[in-house]
Coordinates of C-alpha atoms and ligand atoms in Angstrom, one line a residue:
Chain A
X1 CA 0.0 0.0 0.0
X2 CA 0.8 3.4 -0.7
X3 CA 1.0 6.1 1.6
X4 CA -1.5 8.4 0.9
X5 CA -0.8 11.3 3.3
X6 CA -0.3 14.0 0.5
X7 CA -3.0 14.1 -1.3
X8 CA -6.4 14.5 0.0
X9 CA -8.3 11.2 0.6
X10 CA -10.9 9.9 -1.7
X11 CA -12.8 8.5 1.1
X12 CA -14.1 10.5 4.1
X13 CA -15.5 8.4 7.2
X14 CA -16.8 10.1 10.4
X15 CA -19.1 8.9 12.7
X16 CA -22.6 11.1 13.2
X17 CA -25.3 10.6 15.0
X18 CA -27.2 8.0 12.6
X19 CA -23.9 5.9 12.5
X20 CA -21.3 7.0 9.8
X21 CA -20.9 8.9 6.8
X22 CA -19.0 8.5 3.9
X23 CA -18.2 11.0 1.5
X24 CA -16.0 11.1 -1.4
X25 CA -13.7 12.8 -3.4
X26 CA -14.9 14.3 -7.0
X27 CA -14.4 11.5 -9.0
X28 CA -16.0 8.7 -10.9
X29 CA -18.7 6.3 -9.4
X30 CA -16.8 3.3 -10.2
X31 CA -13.7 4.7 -8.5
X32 CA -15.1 6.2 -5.0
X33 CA -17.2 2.5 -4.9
X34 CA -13.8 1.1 -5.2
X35 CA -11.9 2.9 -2.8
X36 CA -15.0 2.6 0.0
X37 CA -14.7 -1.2 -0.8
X38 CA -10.5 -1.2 -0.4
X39 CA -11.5 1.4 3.3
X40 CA -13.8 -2.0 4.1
X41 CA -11.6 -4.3 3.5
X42 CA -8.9 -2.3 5.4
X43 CA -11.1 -2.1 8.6
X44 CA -12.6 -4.4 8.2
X45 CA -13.6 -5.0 12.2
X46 CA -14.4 -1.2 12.5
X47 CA -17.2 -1.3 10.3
X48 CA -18.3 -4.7 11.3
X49 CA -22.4 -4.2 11.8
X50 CA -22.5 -0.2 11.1
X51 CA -25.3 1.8 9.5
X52 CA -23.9 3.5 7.0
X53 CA -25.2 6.6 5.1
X54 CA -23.0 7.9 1.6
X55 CA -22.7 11.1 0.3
X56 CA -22.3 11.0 -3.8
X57 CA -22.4 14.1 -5.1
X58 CA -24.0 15.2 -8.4
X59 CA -23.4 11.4 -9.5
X60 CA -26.3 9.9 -11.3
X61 CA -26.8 6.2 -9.5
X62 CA -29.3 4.0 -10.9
X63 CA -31.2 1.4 -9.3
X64 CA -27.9 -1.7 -10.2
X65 CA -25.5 0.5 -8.9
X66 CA -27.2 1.2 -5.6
X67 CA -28.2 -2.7 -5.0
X68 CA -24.6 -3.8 -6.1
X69 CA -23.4 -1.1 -3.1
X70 CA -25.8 -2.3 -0.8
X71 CA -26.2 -5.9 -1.5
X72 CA -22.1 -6.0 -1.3
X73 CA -22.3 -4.2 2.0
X74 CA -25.1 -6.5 3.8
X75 CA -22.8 -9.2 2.6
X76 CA -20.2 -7.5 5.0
X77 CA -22.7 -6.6 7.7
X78 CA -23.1 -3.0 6.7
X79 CA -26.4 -1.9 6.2
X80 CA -26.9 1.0 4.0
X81 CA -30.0 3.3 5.4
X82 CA -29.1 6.9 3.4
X83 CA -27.6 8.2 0.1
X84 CA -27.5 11.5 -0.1
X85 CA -27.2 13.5 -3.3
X86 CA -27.7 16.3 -5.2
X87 CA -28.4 14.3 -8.6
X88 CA -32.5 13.7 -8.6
X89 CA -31.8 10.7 -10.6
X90 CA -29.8 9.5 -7.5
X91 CA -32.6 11.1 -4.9
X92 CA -35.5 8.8 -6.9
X93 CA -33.1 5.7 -6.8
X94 CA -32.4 6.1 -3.6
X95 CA -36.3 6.3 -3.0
X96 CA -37.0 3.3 -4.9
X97 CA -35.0 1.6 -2.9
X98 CA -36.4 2.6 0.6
X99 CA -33.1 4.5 1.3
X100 CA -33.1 7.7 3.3
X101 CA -32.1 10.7 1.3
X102 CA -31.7 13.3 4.1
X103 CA -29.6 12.7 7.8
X104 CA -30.1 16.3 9.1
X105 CA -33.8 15.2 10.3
X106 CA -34.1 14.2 13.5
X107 CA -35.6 10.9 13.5
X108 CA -39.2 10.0 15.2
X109 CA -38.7 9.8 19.0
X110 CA -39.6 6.0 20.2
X111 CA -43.5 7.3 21.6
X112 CA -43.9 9.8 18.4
X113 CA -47.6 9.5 17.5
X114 CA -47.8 9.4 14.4
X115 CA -51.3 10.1 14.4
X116 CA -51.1 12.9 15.9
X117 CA -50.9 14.6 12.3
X118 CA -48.1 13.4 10.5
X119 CA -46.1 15.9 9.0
X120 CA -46.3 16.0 5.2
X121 CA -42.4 16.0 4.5
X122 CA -42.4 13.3 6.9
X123 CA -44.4 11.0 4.5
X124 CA -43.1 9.2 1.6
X125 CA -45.6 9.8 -1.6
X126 CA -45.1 6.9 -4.4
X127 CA -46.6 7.3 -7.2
X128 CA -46.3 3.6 -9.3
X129 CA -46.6 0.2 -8.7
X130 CA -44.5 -1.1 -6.0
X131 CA -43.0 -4.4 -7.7
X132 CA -41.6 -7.6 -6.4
X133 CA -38.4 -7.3 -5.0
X134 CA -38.6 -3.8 -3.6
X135 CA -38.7 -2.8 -0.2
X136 CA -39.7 0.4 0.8
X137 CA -38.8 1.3 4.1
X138 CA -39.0 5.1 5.5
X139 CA -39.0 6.6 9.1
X140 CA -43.1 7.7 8.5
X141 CA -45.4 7.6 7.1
X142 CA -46.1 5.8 3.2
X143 CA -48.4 6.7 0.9
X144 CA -48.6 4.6 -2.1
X145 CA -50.7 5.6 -5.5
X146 CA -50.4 2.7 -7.0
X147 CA -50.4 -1.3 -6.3
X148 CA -48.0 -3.7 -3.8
X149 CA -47.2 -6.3 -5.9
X150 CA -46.4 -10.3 -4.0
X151 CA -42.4 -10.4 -3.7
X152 CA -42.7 -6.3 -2.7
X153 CA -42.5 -4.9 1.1
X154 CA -43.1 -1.7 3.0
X155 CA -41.6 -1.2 6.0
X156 CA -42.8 2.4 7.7
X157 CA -42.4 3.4 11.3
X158 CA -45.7 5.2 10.5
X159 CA -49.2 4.3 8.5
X160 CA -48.8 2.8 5.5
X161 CA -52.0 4.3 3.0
X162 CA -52.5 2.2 -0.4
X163 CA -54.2 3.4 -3.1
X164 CA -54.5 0.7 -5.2
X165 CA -54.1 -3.6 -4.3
X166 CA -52.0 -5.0 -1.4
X167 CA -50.4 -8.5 -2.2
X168 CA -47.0 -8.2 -0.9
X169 CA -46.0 -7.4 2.9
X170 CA -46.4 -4.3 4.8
X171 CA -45.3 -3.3 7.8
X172 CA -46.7 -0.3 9.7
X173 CA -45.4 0.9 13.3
X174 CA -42.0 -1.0 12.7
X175 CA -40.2 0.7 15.7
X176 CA -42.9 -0.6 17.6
X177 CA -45.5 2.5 17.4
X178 CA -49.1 0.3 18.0
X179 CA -51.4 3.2 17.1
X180 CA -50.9 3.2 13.3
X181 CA -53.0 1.6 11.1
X182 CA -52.3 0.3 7.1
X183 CA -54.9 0.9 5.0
X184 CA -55.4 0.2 1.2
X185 CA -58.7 -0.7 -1.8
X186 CA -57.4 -4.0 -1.6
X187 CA -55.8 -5.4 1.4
X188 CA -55.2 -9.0 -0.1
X189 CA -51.7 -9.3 1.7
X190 CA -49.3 -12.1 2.1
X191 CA -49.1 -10.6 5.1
X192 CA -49.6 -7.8 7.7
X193 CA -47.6 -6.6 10.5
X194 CA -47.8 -4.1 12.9
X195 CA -45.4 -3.2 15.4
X196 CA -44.7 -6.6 16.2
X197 CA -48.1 -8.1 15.6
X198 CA -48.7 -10.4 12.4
X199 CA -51.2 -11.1 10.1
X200 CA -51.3 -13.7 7.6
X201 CA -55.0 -14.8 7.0
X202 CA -55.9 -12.3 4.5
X203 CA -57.6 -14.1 1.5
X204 CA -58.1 -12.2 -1.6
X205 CA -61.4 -10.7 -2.3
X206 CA -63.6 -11.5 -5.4
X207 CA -65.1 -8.2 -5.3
X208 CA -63.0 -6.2 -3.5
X209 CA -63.8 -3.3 -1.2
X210 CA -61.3 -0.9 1.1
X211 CA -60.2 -1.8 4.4
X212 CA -58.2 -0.6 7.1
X213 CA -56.1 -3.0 9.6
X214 CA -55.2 -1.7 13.0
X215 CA -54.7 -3.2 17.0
X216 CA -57.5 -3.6 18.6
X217 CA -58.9 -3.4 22.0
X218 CA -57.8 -7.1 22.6
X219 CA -54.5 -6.2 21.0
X220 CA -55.0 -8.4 18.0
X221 CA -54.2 -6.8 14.4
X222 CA -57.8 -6.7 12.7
X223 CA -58.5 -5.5 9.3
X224 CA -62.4 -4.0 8.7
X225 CA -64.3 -2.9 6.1
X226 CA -63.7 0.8 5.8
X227 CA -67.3 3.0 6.1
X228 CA -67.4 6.1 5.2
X229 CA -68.2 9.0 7.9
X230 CA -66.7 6.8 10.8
X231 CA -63.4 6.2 11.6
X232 CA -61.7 2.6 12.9
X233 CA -58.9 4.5 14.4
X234 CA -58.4 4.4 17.7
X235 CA -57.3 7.9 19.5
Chain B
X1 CA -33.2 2.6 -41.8
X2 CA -32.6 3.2 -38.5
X3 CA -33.0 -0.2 -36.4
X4 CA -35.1 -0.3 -33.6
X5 CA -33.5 -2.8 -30.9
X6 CA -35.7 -5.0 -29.6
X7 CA -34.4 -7.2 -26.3
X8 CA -36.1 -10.2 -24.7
X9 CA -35.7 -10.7 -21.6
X10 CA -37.8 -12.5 -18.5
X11 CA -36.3 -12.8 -15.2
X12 CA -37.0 -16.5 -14.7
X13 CA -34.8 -19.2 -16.7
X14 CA -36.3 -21.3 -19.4
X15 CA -39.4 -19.5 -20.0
X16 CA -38.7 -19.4 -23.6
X17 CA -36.6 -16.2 -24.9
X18 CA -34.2 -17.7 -26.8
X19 CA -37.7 -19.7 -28.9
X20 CA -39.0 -16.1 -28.8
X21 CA -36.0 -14.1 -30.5
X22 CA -35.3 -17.1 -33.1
X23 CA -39.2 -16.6 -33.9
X24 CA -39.8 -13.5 -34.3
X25 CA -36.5 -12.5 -36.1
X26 CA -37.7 -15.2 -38.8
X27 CA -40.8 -13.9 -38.8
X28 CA -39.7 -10.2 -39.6
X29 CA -37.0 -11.6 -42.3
X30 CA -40.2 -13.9 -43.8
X31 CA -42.4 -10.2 -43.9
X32 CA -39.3 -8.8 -45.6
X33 CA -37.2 -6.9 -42.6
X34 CA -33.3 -7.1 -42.2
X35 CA -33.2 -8.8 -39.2
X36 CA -29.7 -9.1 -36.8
X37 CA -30.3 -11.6 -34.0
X38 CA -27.5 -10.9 -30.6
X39 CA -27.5 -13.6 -28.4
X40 CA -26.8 -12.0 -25.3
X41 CA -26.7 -15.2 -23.1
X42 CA -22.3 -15.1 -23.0
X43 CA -21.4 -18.8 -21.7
X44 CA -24.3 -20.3 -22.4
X45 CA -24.7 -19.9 -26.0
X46 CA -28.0 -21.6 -27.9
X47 CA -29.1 -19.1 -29.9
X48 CA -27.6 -20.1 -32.6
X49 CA -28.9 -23.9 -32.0
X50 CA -32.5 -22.8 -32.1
X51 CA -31.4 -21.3 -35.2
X52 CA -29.7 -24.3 -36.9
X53 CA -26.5 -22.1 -38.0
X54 CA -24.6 -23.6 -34.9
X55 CA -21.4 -24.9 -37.8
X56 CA -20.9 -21.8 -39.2
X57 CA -19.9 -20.0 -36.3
X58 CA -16.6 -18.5 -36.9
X59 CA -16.4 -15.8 -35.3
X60 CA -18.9 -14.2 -31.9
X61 CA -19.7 -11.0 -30.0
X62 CA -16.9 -11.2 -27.7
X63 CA -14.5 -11.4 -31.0
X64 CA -16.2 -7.7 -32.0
X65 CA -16.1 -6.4 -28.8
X66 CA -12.1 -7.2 -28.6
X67 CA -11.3 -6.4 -31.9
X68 CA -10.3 -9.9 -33.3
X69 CA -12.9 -9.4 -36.1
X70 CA -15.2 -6.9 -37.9
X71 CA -18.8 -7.0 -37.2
X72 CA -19.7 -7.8 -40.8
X73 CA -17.3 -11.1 -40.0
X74 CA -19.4 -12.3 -37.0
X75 CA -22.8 -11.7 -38.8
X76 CA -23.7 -14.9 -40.0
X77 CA -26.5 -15.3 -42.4
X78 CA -29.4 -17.5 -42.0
X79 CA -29.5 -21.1 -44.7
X80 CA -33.5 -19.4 -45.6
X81 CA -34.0 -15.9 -45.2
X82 CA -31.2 -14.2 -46.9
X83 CA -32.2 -10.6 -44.4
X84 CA -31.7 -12.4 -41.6
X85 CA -28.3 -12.6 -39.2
X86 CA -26.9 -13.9 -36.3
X87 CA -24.1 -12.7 -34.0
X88 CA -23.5 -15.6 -31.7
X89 CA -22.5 -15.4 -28.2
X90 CA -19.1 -16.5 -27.2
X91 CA -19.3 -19.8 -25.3
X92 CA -15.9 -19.9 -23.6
X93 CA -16.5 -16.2 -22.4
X94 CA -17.9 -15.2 -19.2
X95 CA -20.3 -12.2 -19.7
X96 CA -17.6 -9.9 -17.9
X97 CA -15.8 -9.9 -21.3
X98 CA -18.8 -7.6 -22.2
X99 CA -20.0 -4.5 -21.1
X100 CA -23.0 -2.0 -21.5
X101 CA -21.4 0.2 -23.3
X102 CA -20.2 -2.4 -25.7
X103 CA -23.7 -3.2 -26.8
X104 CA -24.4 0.6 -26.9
X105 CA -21.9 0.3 -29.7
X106 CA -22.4 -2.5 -31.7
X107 CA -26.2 -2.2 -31.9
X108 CA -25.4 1.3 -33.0
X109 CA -23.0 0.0 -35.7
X110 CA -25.9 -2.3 -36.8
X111 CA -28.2 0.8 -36.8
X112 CA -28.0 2.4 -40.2
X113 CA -28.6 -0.7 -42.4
X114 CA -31.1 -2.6 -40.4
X115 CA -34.7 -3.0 -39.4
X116 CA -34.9 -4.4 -36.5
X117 CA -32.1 -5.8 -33.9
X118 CA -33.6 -8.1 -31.4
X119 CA -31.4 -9.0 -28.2
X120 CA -31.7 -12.2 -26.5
X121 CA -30.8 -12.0 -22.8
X122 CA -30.3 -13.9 -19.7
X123 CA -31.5 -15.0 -17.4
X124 CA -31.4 -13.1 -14.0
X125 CA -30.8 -9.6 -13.1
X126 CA -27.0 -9.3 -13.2
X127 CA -24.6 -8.2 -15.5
X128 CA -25.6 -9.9 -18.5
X129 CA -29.0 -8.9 -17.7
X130 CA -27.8 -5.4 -18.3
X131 CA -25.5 -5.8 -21.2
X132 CA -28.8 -7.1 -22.9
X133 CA -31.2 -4.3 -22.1
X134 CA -27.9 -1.2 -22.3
X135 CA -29.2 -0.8 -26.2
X136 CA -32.6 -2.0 -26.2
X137 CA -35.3 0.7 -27.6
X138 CA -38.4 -1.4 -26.4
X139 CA -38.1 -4.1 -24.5
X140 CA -40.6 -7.7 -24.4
X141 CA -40.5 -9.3 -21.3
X142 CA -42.0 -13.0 -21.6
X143 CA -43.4 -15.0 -18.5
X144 CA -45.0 -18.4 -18.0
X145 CA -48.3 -18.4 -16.8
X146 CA -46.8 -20.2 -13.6
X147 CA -46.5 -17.8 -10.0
X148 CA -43.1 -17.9 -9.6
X149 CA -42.3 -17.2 -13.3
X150 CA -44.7 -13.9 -13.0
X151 CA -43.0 -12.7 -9.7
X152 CA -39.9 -12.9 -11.2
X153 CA -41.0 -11.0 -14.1
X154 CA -42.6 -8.3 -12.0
X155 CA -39.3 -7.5 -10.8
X156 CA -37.6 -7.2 -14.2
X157 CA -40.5 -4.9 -15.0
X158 CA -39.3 -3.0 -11.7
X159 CA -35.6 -2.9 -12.6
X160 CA -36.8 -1.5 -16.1
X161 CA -38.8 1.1 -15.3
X162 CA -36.2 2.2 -12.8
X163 CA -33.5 2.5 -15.6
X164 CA -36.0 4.4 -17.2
X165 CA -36.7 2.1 -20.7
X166 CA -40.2 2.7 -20.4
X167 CA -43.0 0.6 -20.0
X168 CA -42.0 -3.0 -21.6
X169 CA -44.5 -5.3 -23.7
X170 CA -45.8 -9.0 -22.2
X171 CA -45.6 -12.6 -24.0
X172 CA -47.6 -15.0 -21.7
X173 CA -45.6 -18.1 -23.5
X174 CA -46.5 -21.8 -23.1
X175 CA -50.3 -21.4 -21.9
X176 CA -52.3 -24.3 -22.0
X177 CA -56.4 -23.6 -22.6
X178 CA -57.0 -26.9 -20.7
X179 CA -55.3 -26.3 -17.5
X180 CA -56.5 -22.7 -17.3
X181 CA -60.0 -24.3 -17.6
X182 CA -59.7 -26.2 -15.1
X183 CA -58.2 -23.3 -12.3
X184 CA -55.0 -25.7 -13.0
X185 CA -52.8 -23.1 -14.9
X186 CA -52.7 -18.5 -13.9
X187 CA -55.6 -17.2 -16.6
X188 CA -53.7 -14.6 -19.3
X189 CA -56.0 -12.6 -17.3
X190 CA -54.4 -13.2 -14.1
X191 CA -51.0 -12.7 -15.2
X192 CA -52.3 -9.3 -16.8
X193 CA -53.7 -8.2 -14.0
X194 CA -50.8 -8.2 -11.9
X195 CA -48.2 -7.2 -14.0
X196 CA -50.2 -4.2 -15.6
X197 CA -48.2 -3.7 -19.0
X198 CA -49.1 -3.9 -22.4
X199 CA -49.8 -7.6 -23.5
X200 CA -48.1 -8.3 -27.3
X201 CA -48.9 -11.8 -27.4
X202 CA -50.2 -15.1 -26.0
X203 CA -48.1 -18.0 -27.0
X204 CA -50.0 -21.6 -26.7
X205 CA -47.8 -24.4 -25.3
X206 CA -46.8 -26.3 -28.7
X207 CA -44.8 -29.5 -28.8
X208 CA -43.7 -28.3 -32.7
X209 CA -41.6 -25.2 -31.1
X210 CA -40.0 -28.8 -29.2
X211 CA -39.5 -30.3 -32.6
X212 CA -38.7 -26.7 -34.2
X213 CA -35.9 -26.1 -32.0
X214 CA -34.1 -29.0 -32.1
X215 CA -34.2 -29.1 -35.9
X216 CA -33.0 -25.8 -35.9
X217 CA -36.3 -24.7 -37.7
X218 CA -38.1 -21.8 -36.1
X219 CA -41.8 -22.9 -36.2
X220 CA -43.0 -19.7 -37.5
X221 CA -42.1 -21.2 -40.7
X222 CA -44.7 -24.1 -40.2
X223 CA -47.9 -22.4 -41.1
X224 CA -50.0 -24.9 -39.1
X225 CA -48.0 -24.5 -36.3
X226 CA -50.7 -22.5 -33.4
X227 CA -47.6 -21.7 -31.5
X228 CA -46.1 -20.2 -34.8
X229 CA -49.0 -18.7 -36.0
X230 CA -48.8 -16.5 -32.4
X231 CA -45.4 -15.4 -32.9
X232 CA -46.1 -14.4 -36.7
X233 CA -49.0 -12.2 -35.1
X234 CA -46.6 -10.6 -32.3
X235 CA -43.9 -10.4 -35.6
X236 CA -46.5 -8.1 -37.5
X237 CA -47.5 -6.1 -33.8
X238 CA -43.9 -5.1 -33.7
X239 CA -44.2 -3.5 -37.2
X240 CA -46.9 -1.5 -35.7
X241 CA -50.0 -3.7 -37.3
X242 CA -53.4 -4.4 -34.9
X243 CA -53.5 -8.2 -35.4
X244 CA -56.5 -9.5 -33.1
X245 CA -55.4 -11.8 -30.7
X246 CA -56.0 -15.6 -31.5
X247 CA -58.6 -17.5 -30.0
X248 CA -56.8 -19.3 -27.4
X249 CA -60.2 -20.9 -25.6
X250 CA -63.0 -18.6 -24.1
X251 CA -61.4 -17.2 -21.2
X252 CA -64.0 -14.8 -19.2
X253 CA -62.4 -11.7 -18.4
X254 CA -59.0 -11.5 -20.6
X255 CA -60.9 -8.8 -23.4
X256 CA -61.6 -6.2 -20.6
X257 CA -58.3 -7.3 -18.9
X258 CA -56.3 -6.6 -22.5
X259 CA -58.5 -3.5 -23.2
X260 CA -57.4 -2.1 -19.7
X261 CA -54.1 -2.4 -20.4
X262 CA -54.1 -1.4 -24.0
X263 CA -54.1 1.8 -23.9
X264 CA -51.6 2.3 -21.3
X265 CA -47.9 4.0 -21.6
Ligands
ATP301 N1 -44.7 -22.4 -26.5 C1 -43.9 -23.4 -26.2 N2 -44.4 -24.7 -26.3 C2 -43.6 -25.7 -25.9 N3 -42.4 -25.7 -25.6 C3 -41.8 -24.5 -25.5 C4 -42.5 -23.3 -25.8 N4 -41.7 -22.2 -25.6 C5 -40.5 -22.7 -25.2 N5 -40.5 -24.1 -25.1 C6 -39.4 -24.9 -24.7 O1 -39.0 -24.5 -23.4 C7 -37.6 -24.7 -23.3 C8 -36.9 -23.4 -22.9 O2 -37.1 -22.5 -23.9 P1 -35.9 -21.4 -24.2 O3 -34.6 -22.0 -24.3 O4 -36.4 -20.5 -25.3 O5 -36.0 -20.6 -22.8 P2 -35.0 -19.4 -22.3 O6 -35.9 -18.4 -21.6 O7 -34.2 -18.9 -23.5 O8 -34.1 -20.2 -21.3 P3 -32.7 -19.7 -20.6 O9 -33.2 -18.8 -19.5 O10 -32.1 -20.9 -20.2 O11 -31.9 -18.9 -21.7 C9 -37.1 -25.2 -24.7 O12 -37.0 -26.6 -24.6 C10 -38.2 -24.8 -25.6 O13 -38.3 -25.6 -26.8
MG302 MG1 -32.1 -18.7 -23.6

């Protein structure tokens, strides 16, 4: 190895509140990937099980390049949450994906009711269908305009809002909040959960009609009809 | 002319892309098109097998792409249809030896004199996956009417739209009337429904594309061949022709299901 005291590093590690950030150098996607990947292998023990959020610039990353990173850094127990990035082609990727595009937010406090009014930059609006093999996952709320395909999962800390078909998994409360609810046109999932209660018994409908799942009295995730004019909510 | 580049791709393995490329390219050199044919799959070569021009291989893609030979060298020409070419894959290659940009190139080299270049791919989501979409204008994803085949094809049709190729086109291959019938086999309709993209054809499971393959004899060249018959109609869709969709069996549902989907981008 080379020493590289002189001139500045390609790589840039510090540790924040979230974990650790990376940021690179102004150079070429395939080079900062490879010198994060040499920085791994380095230190191997240091990074061992961190959460790790990257700062790429202006590059344009599309969906392959993010799941390579990603896929090659669950592989050595890193988990990927953020990208940050001033390219939007990056930003929507990253979205795709269920990756956090911002760090400076302060995440939801472990009692945050989301309920209570969930702030509209906290929620995640997708617009298209959300297709096997994606998972979504956000710190609040999801909205989906579109359908959940089987093979596709949404993981919110908050409510998780379907416009359009369930049939993959969703996940609502996933930090443990039990006063959100996941509701949808079609809640034919594989399978609900909600903070850490799980439903699986949803069969699909022949004619369809909007539901809502939430805990109930008994503590039991239930799914009802949804009627206009009243709400299933609880307070 | 200026070739539109066509790639086939599926997700799953073995739901019949490489009988899909070898038919419809022979179909569009039979309607009079200059057809090139890429077989994408580096390693696992059989294009040219389903083609029947597997001895006159001289020369592959790999061979282009490192400069051994020119591209007119590694076209080969079909024994029939004298519009219609092949540029084999290399079969001692791994499909590093190619890159996205490399297709980029070539299918832009083939772009001036050619109607339509049609890209066999893969199967999976890696690297090769990508080489075969890099230069694709419109891409045809074909699926089984089987649940695991779908899912996988759902996620290709994920992957695409997230590298922005637009929305691609459906071939429900191998379905079988009877089993549907009986709730044995996913409907057309079913398949439809979940996937949401335009449906270009419905391919009937045929024992001659069997038969048509090993001989290295496309069946779109057997003209009582139901299975050929369907690719000829998908062969004249691609030209931009409404071709009504064969009667398969009555199937409740698939008309509204293919009229929902028919008008969407
Ligand atoms: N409509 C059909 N009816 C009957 N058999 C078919 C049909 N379509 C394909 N097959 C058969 O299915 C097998 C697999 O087809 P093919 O090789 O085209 O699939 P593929 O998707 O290219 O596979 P791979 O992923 O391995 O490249 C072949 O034996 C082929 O003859
Ligand atoms: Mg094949």
């Amino acid at each position: 190895m080379e020493p590289m005291e002189s001139t500045p590093p390609v790589v840039q590690i510090k540790g924040i509140r979230d974990g650790l950030l990376v940021t690179f150098a102004d150079i070429p996607w395939e080079e900062q990937r490879a010198a994060l990947m040499q920085q791994i292998h380095e230190k191997a023990s240091f990074f061992q099980g961190a959460r790790l959020a990257i700062d790429v610039g202006n590059q344009p990353l599309k969906v392959n390049d993010l799941v390579d990173l990603r896929d090659w850094l669950s592989e050595q127990t890193i988990n990927l949450w953020a990208v940050i990035s001033e390219s939007p082609t990056t930003e929507h990727t990253a979205q795709l994906l269920g990756l956090a595009t911002r760090i400076s937010k302060p995440r939801p406090e472990e009692n945050h009711h989301v309920l209570d009014g969930v702030p509209s930059d906290q929620a995640l609006f997708i617009s298209k269908t959300i297709r096997s093999g994606t998972r979504i996952e956000y710190p609040g709320t999801v909205v989906v305009f579109g359908d959940v395909n089987p093979g596709a999962e949404i993981v919110a800390e908050g409510n998780v809002i379907v416009w359009g078909r369930v049939r993959g998994v969703i996940h609502a409360g996933s930090k443990g909040d039990r006063s959100v609810f996941i509701c949808a046109l079609d809640l034919s999932a594989n399978q609900l959960r909600i903070a850490d209660e799980v439903s699986a018994m949803l069969n699909p409908q022949k004619d369809p009609k909007p539901e809502i799942a939430s805990i109930n009295e008994e503590g039991k995730l239930q799914a009802e009809l949804w009627h206009s004019g009243e709400t299933n909510i609880r307070k | 002319m200026t070739a539109k580049v066509i790639t086939v791709t599926s997700g799953k393995g073995g739901v019949g892309k490489t009988t899909a490329v070898a038919n419809l390219a022979t179909a569009l050199a039979m309607d009079g098109k200059r057809v090139v044919c890429i077989d994408g799959d580096i390693g696992l070569r059989n294009l040219d097998v389903v083609m029947g021009l597997e001895n006159r291989i001289v020369y592959d893609l790999v061979d282009v792409i490192e400069g051994r030979c020119k591209l007119k060298q590694a076209m080969i020409r079909d024994k029939h249809l004298p519009d219609l070419y092949l540029i084999p894959a290399a079969q001692t290659r791994d499909k590093n030896a190619v890159s996205p940009s490399d297709m980029v190139r070539i299918c832009n080299d083939l772009r001036p004199d050619t109607d339509f270049v049609i890209v066999d791919s893969p199967a999976g989501i890696e690297r090769g996956f990508r080489n075969a979409i890099a230069a694709a204008d419109s891409v045809l994803v074909v699926t089984n009417p089987e649940v695991s085949a779908v899912r996988d094809a759902d996620r290709v049709v994920g992957l695409l739209e997230a590298e922005e190729k637009g929305p691609p086109s459906l071939i429900i291959n191998r379905l079988n009337p009877n089993l549907v019938k009986n709730n044995d086999m996913l409907s057309a309709e079913d398949v439809l429904d979940l996937l949401g993209i335009r449906l270009i054809g419905i391919v009937p499971e045929d024992e001659n594309v069997i038969i048509g393959s090993n001989r290295g004899a496309p069946t779109v060249g057997d003209a009582k061949s139901r299975a050929g018959q369907a690719f000829r109609n998908i062969a004249k869709r691609l030209q931009g022709e409404e071709v009504p969709f064969m009667d398969l069996a009555p199937q409740s549902g698939l008309w509204n299901a293919i009229q929902r989907f028919a008008g969407r981008k």
